[in-house]
Coordinates of N, CA and C in Angstrom, one line a residue:
M1 N -18.9 -1.6 -6.2 CA -19.6 -2.5 -5.2 C -18.6 -2.9 -4.1
D2 N -17.3 -2.9 -4.4 CA -16.4 -3.3 -3.4 C -16.4 -2.4 -2.2
S3 N -16.6 -1.1 -2.4 CA -16.7 -0.2 -1.2 C -17.9 -0.4 -0.4
L4 N -19.1 -0.6 -1.1 CA -20.3 -1.0 -0.3 C -20.2 -2.3 0.4
L5 N -19.5 -3.3 -0.3 CA -19.3 -4.6 0.3 C -18.5 -4.4 1.6
S6 N -17.4 -3.7 1.6 CA -16.6 -3.5 2.8 C -17.3 -2.7 3.8
L7 N -18.2 -1.8 3.4 CA -19.0 -1.0 4.4 C -20.0 -1.9 5.1
F8 N -20.7 -2.7 4.3 CA -21.7 -3.5 4.9 C -21.1 -4.6 5.8
S9 N -19.8 -5.0 5.6 CA -19.2 -5.9 6.4 C -18.7 -5.4 7.7
A10 N -18.7 -4.0 7.9 CA -18.3 -3.4 9.1 C -19.4 -3.1 10.0
A11 N -19.7 -4.1 10.9 CA -20.8 -3.9 11.8 C -20.8 -2.7 12.6
A12 N -19.6 -2.2 12.9 CA -19.4 -1.0 13.8 C -19.9 0.3 13.1
R13 N -20.2 0.2 11.8 CA -20.7 1.4 11.0 C -22.1 1.3 10.8
G14 N -22.8 0.2 11.2 CA -24.2 0.1 11.0 C -25.0 1.2 11.7
D15 N -25.9 1.8 11.0 CA -26.7 2.9 11.5 C -27.8 3.3 10.5
V16 N -28.4 4.5 10.7 CA -29.4 5.0 9.8 C -28.8 6.0 8.9
Y17 N -28.9 5.8 7.6 CA -28.3 6.7 6.6 C -29.3 7.1 5.5
R18 N -29.0 8.3 4.9 CA -29.7 8.7 3.7 C -28.9 8.1 2.6
S19 N -29.6 7.5 1.6 CA -28.9 6.9 0.5 C -29.3 7.4 -0.8
K20 N -28.3 7.7 -1.7 CA -28.6 8.1 -3.1 C -28.1 7.0 -4.0
V21 N -27.7 5.9 -3.4 CA -27.2 4.7 -4.2 C -28.4 3.9 -4.6
P22 N -28.5 3.5 -5.9 CA -29.7 2.7 -6.3 C -29.9 1.5 -5.4
A23 N -31.1 1.2 -5.2 CA -31.5 0.1 -4.3 C -30.9 -1.3 -4.8
D24 N -30.9 -1.5 -6.1 CA -30.3 -2.7 -6.6 C -28.9 -2.9 -6.3
E25 N -28.1 -1.8 -6.3 CA -26.7 -1.8 -5.9 C -26.5 -2.1 -4.4
L26 N -27.3 -1.5 -3.6 CA -27.3 -1.7 -2.1 C -27.7 -3.2 -1.8
T27 N -28.7 -3.7 -2.5 CA -29.1 -5.0 -2.3 C -28.0 -6.0 -2.7
A28 N -27.4 -5.8 -3.8 CA -26.4 -6.8 -4.3 C -25.2 -6.8 -3.3
A29 N -24.8 -5.6 -2.9 CA -23.6 -5.5 -2.0 C -24.0 -6.2 -0.6
A30 N -25.2 -5.9 -0.1 CA -25.6 -6.4 1.2 C -25.7 -7.9 1.1
K31 N -26.3 -8.4 0.1 CA -26.4 -9.9 0.0 C -25.1 -10.6 -0.2
T32 N -24.1 -9.9 -0.9 CA -22.8 -10.5 -1.1 C -22.1 -10.5 0.3
A33 N -22.4 -9.5 1.1 CA -21.8 -9.5 2.5 C -22.5 -10.5 3.4
G34 N -23.5 -11.2 2.9 CA -24.2 -12.2 3.7 C -25.3 -11.6 4.6
L35 N -25.8 -10.4 4.2 CA -26.9 -9.8 5.0 C -28.2 -10.0 4.4
L36 N -29.3 -10.1 5.2 CA -30.6 -10.2 4.7 C -31.1 -8.8 4.4
V37 N -31.8 -8.6 3.3 CA -32.2 -7.3 2.8 C -33.7 -7.2 2.8
F38 N -34.3 -6.1 3.3 CA -35.7 -5.9 3.3 C -36.0 -4.5 2.7
K39 N -36.9 -4.5 1.7 CA -37.2 -3.2 1.1 C -38.6 -2.8 1.5
I40 N -38.8 -1.6 1.9 CA -40.1 -1.1 2.3 C -40.4 0.3 1.7
D41 N -41.6 0.4 1.1 CA -41.9 1.7 0.5 C -42.6 2.6 1.5
A42 N -41.8 3.4 2.2 CA -42.2 4.3 3.3 C -43.3 5.3 2.8
G43 N -43.3 5.6 1.5 CA -44.2 6.5 0.9 C -45.6 6.0 1.0
K44 N -45.8 4.8 1.2 CA -47.2 4.2 1.2 C -47.8 4.4 2.6
A45 N -47.0 4.7 3.6 CA -47.5 4.8 5.0 C -48.3 6.1 5.1
R46 N -49.5 6.0 5.6 CA -50.4 7.2 5.8 C -50.4 7.6 7.3
G47 N -49.3 7.3 8.0 CA -49.2 7.6 9.4 C -48.5 6.5 10.1
K48 N -48.4 6.6 11.4 CA -47.7 5.7 12.3 C -48.2 4.2 12.1
N49 N -49.5 4.0 12.2 CA -50.0 2.6 12.1 C -49.7 2.0 10.8
D50 N -49.8 2.7 9.7 CA -49.4 2.1 8.4 C -47.9 1.8 8.4
L51 N -47.1 2.7 8.9 CA -45.6 2.4 8.8 C -45.3 1.2 9.7
L52 N -45.9 1.1 10.9 CA -45.6 -0.1 11.8 C -46.1 -1.3 11.1
N53 N -47.3 -1.3 10.4 CA -47.8 -2.5 9.8 C -46.9 -2.9 8.6
L54 N -46.4 -1.9 7.8 CA -45.5 -2.2 6.7 C -44.2 -2.9 7.3
L55 N -43.7 -2.4 8.3 CA -42.5 -2.9 8.9 C -42.7 -4.3 9.5
A56 N -43.9 -4.5 10.2 CA -44.2 -5.8 10.7 C -44.4 -6.8 9.7
K57 N -45.1 -6.5 8.6 CA -45.3 -7.5 7.5 C -44.0 -7.8 6.8
T58 N -43.2 -6.8 6.4 CA -42.0 -7.0 5.7 C -41.0 -7.8 6.5
L59 N -40.8 -7.5 7.8 CA -39.8 -8.1 8.6 C -40.4 -9.3 9.3
R60 N -41.6 -9.7 9.0 CA -42.3 -10.9 9.6 C -42.2 -10.9 11.1
F61 N -42.6 -9.8 11.7 CA -42.7 -9.7 13.2 C -43.6 -10.7 13.7
P62 N -43.4 -11.2 14.9 CA -44.3 -12.2 15.5 C -45.7 -11.6 15.7
N63 N -46.7 -12.4 15.7 CA -48.1 -12.0 15.9 C -48.3 -11.1 17.1
S64 N -47.4 -11.3 18.1 CA -47.5 -10.6 19.4 C -47.0 -9.1 19.3
F65 N -46.6 -8.7 18.1 CA -46.1 -7.3 17.9 C -47.1 -6.3 18.4
G66 N -46.7 -5.4 19.3 CA -47.7 -4.5 19.9 C -48.0 -3.3 19.1
K67 N -47.5 -3.0 18.0 CA -47.8 -1.9 17.1 C -47.7 -0.6 17.8
N68 N -46.5 -0.4 18.4 CA -46.2 0.9 19.0 C -44.7 1.1 18.9
W69 N -44.2 2.3 19.2 CA -42.7 2.5 19.1 C -41.9 1.6 19.9
D70 N -42.3 1.4 21.2 CA -41.6 0.5 22.1 C -41.5 -0.9 21.5
A71 N -42.6 -1.4 21.0 CA -42.7 -2.7 20.4 C -41.8 -2.8 19.1
L72 N -41.8 -1.7 18.4 CA -40.9 -1.7 17.2 C -39.4 -1.8 17.6
H73 N -39.1 -1.1 18.6 CA -37.7 -1.2 19.2 C -37.4 -2.6 19.6
D74 N -38.3 -3.2 20.4 CA -38.1 -4.5 20.9 C -37.9 -5.5 19.8
S75 N -38.7 -5.4 18.8 CA -38.7 -6.3 17.6 C -37.4 -6.1 16.8
L76 N -37.0 -4.9 16.6 CA -35.8 -4.6 15.8 C -34.5 -5.0 16.5
T77 N -34.6 -5.1 17.9 CA -33.4 -5.5 18.6 C -33.4 -7.0 19.0
D78 N -34.3 -7.7 18.4 CA -34.4 -9.1 18.6 C -34.1 -9.8 17.3
L79 N -35.0 -9.8 16.4 CA -34.9 -10.4 15.0 C -34.4 -11.8 15.0
S80 N -34.7 -12.5 16.1 CA -34.2 -13.9 16.2 C -34.9 -14.8 15.2
W81 N -36.1 -14.5 14.7 CA -36.8 -15.2 13.7 C -36.3 -15.0 12.3
L82 N -35.4 -14.1 12.1 CA -34.7 -13.8 10.9 C -33.3 -14.2 10.9
R83 N -33.1 -15.5 10.8 CA -31.7 -16.0 10.9 C -30.8 -15.3 9.9
G84 N -29.8 -14.7 10.4 CA -28.9 -14.0 9.4 C -27.7 -13.4 10.1
K85 N -26.7 -13.2 9.3 CA -25.5 -12.6 9.8 C -25.7 -11.1 10.1
G86 N -26.7 -10.5 9.5 CA -27.0 -9.1 9.7 C -28.2 -8.7 8.8
W87 N -28.6 -7.4 8.9 CA -29.8 -7.0 8.2 C -29.7 -5.6 7.7
V88 N -30.3 -5.4 6.5 CA -30.3 -4.1 5.9 C -31.8 -3.8 5.5
L89 N -32.3 -2.7 6.0 CA -33.6 -2.2 5.7 C -33.5 -1.0 4.7
I90 N -34.1 -1.1 3.6 CA -34.1 -0.1 2.6 C -35.5 0.5 2.6
L91 N -35.6 1.8 3.0 CA -36.9 2.5 2.9 C -36.9 3.4 1.7
T92 N -37.7 3.1 0.7 CA -37.8 4.0 -0.4 C -38.8 5.0 -0.1
N93 N -38.8 6.1 -0.8 CA -39.7 7.2 -0.7 C -39.8 7.8 0.7
G94 N -38.6 7.8 1.4 CA -38.6 8.3 2.8 C -39.0 9.8 2.8
D95 N -38.7 10.5 1.7 CA -39.0 11.9 1.6 C -40.5 12.2 1.7
I96 N -41.3 11.2 1.1 CA -42.8 11.4 1.1 C -43.3 11.2 2.6
L97 N -42.8 10.2 3.3 CA -43.2 10.0 4.6 C -42.8 11.2 5.5
A98 N -41.5 11.7 5.3 CA -41.1 12.8 6.1 C -41.9 14.1 5.8
R99 N -42.3 14.3 4.6 CA -43.1 15.5 4.2 C -44.5 15.4 4.8
N100 N -45.1 14.2 4.6 CA -46.5 14.0 5.0 C -46.7 13.7 6.5
H101 N -45.7 13.1 7.1 CA -45.8 12.7 8.5 C -44.5 12.9 9.2
E102 N -44.1 14.1 9.3 CA -42.8 14.4 9.9 C -42.5 13.8 11.3
D103 N -43.5 13.8 12.1 CA -43.4 13.3 13.5 C -43.2 11.8 13.4
V104 N -43.9 11.1 12.6 CA -43.8 9.6 12.4 C -42.4 9.3 11.9
F105 N -41.9 10.0 10.9 CA -40.6 9.8 10.3 C -39.5 10.0 11.3
N106 N -39.6 11.1 12.1 CA -38.6 11.3 13.1 C -38.6 10.3 14.2
A107 N -39.8 9.9 14.6 CA -39.9 8.8 15.7 C -39.3 7.5 15.2
A108 N -39.6 7.2 13.9 CA -39.1 5.9 13.3 C -37.5 6.0 13.2
V109 N -37.0 7.1 12.8 CA -35.5 7.3 12.7 C -34.9 7.1 14.1
D110 N -35.6 7.7 15.1 CA -35.0 7.5 16.5 C -35.0 6.0 16.9
V111 N -36.1 5.3 16.6 CA -36.1 3.8 16.9 C -35.1 3.1 16.1
F112 N -35.0 3.4 14.8 CA -34.0 2.7 14.0 C -32.6 3.0 14.5
S113 N -32.3 4.2 14.9 CA -31.0 4.5 15.5 C -30.7 3.8 16.7
A114 N -31.7 3.7 17.6 CA -31.5 2.9 18.9 C -31.2 1.5 18.6
A115 N -32.0 0.9 17.6 CA -31.8 -0.5 17.3 C -30.4 -0.7 16.7
A116 N -29.9 0.2 15.8 CA -28.6 0.1 15.2 C -27.5 0.1 16.3
E117 N -27.7 1.0 17.3 CA -26.7 1.1 18.4 C -26.7 -0.2 19.2
S118 N -27.8 -0.8 19.4 CA -27.9 -2.1 20.1 C -27.1 -3.2 19.3
W119 N -27.3 -3.2 18.0 CA -26.7 -4.2 17.2 C -25.2 -4.0 17.1
R120 N -24.8 -2.7 17.1 CA -23.3 -2.4 17.0 C -22.6 -2.9 18.3
K121 N -23.3 -2.8 19.4 CA -22.7 -3.3 20.7 C -22.5 -4.8 20.6
Q122 N -23.4 -5.5 19.8 CA -23.3 -6.9 19.7 C -22.5 -7.3 18.5
R123 N -22.0 -6.4 17.8 CA -21.1 -6.6 16.6 C -21.8 -7.3 15.5
K124 N -23.1 -7.0 15.3 CA -23.9 -7.5 14.2 C -24.3 -6.4 13.3
P125 N -24.1 -6.5 12.0 CA -24.5 -5.5 11.0 C -26.0 -5.2 11.0
F126 N -26.4 -4.0 11.2 CA -27.8 -3.6 11.1 C -27.8 -2.2 10.4
W127 N -28.4 -2.1 9.3 CA -28.4 -0.9 8.5 C -29.8 -0.5 8.1
V128 N -30.1 0.8 8.2 CA -31.3 1.4 7.7 C -30.9 2.4 6.7
L129 N -31.3 2.2 5.5 CA -31.0 3.2 4.4 C -32.2 3.8 3.9
I130 N -32.3 5.1 3.9 CA -33.5 5.8 3.6 C -33.3 6.6 2.3
E131 N -34.1 6.3 1.3 CA -34.0 6.9 0.0 C -35.1 8.0 -0.1
G132 N -34.8 9.0 -1.0 CA -35.8 10.0 -1.3 C -35.3 10.8 -2.6
Q133 N -36.1 11.7 -3.0 CA -35.8 12.6 -4.1 C -34.4 13.2 -3.9
A134 N -33.7 13.5 -5.0 CA -32.3 14.0 -5.0 C -32.2 15.3 -4.1
E135 N -33.3 16.2 -4.2 CA -33.2 17.5 -3.5 C -33.5 17.4 -2.0
W136 N -34.0 16.2 -1.6 CA -34.4 16.0 -0.2 C -33.1 16.0 0.7
K137 N -33.2 16.7 1.8 CA -32.0 16.9 2.6 C -32.4 16.6 4.1
P138 N -32.6 15.3 4.4 CA -32.9 14.9 5.8 C -31.6 15.1 6.7
N139 N -31.8 15.2 8.0 CA -30.7 15.3 8.9 C -30.1 14.0 9.2
L140 N -29.5 13.3 8.2 CA -29.0 12.0 8.3 C -27.6 11.9 7.6
P141 N -26.7 11.1 8.1 CA -25.5 11.0 7.3 C -25.8 10.3 6.0
E142 N -24.9 10.5 5.0 CA -25.2 9.9 3.7 C -24.3 8.8 3.3
I143 N -24.8 7.8 2.7 CA -24.0 6.8 2.1 C -23.8 7.1 0.6
I144 N -22.6 7.2 0.1 CA -22.3 7.5 -1.3 C -21.4 6.4 -1.8
A145 N -21.8 5.9 -3.0 CA -21.0 4.8 -3.6 C -19.7 5.4 -4.2
D146 N -18.6 4.8 -4.1 CA -17.4 5.2 -4.6 C -17.2 4.7 -6.1

């Protein structure tokens, strides 16, 4: 957990990653680093609207959330209602979303990446960790526990 703890403490490394590390290890390390953790089952999303609704509910977006990609970006780059030193989003079953709704998955990753870049510039940790079956090979860098 020490390596994950030091990783999560490095705001400059926050981004979107593929993770094979168990969610409970990620959660423990992120919480120890003082970050807020949100877990979302991306496999439940049956398309763009479902994914946006899951994210909005889990991250407690304001009622004014516009339920589109631009609004997702705006919300993820604000997060002022989630008082915290930084944030970790863990998306489980990312492979299911990618397989069933590839365009939605790719658009979401683009928005997550842009939000992470915005937070890196502000030196605040923001991580999106996407899990899937072992054989799934998304075009994402991978976090591996030491």
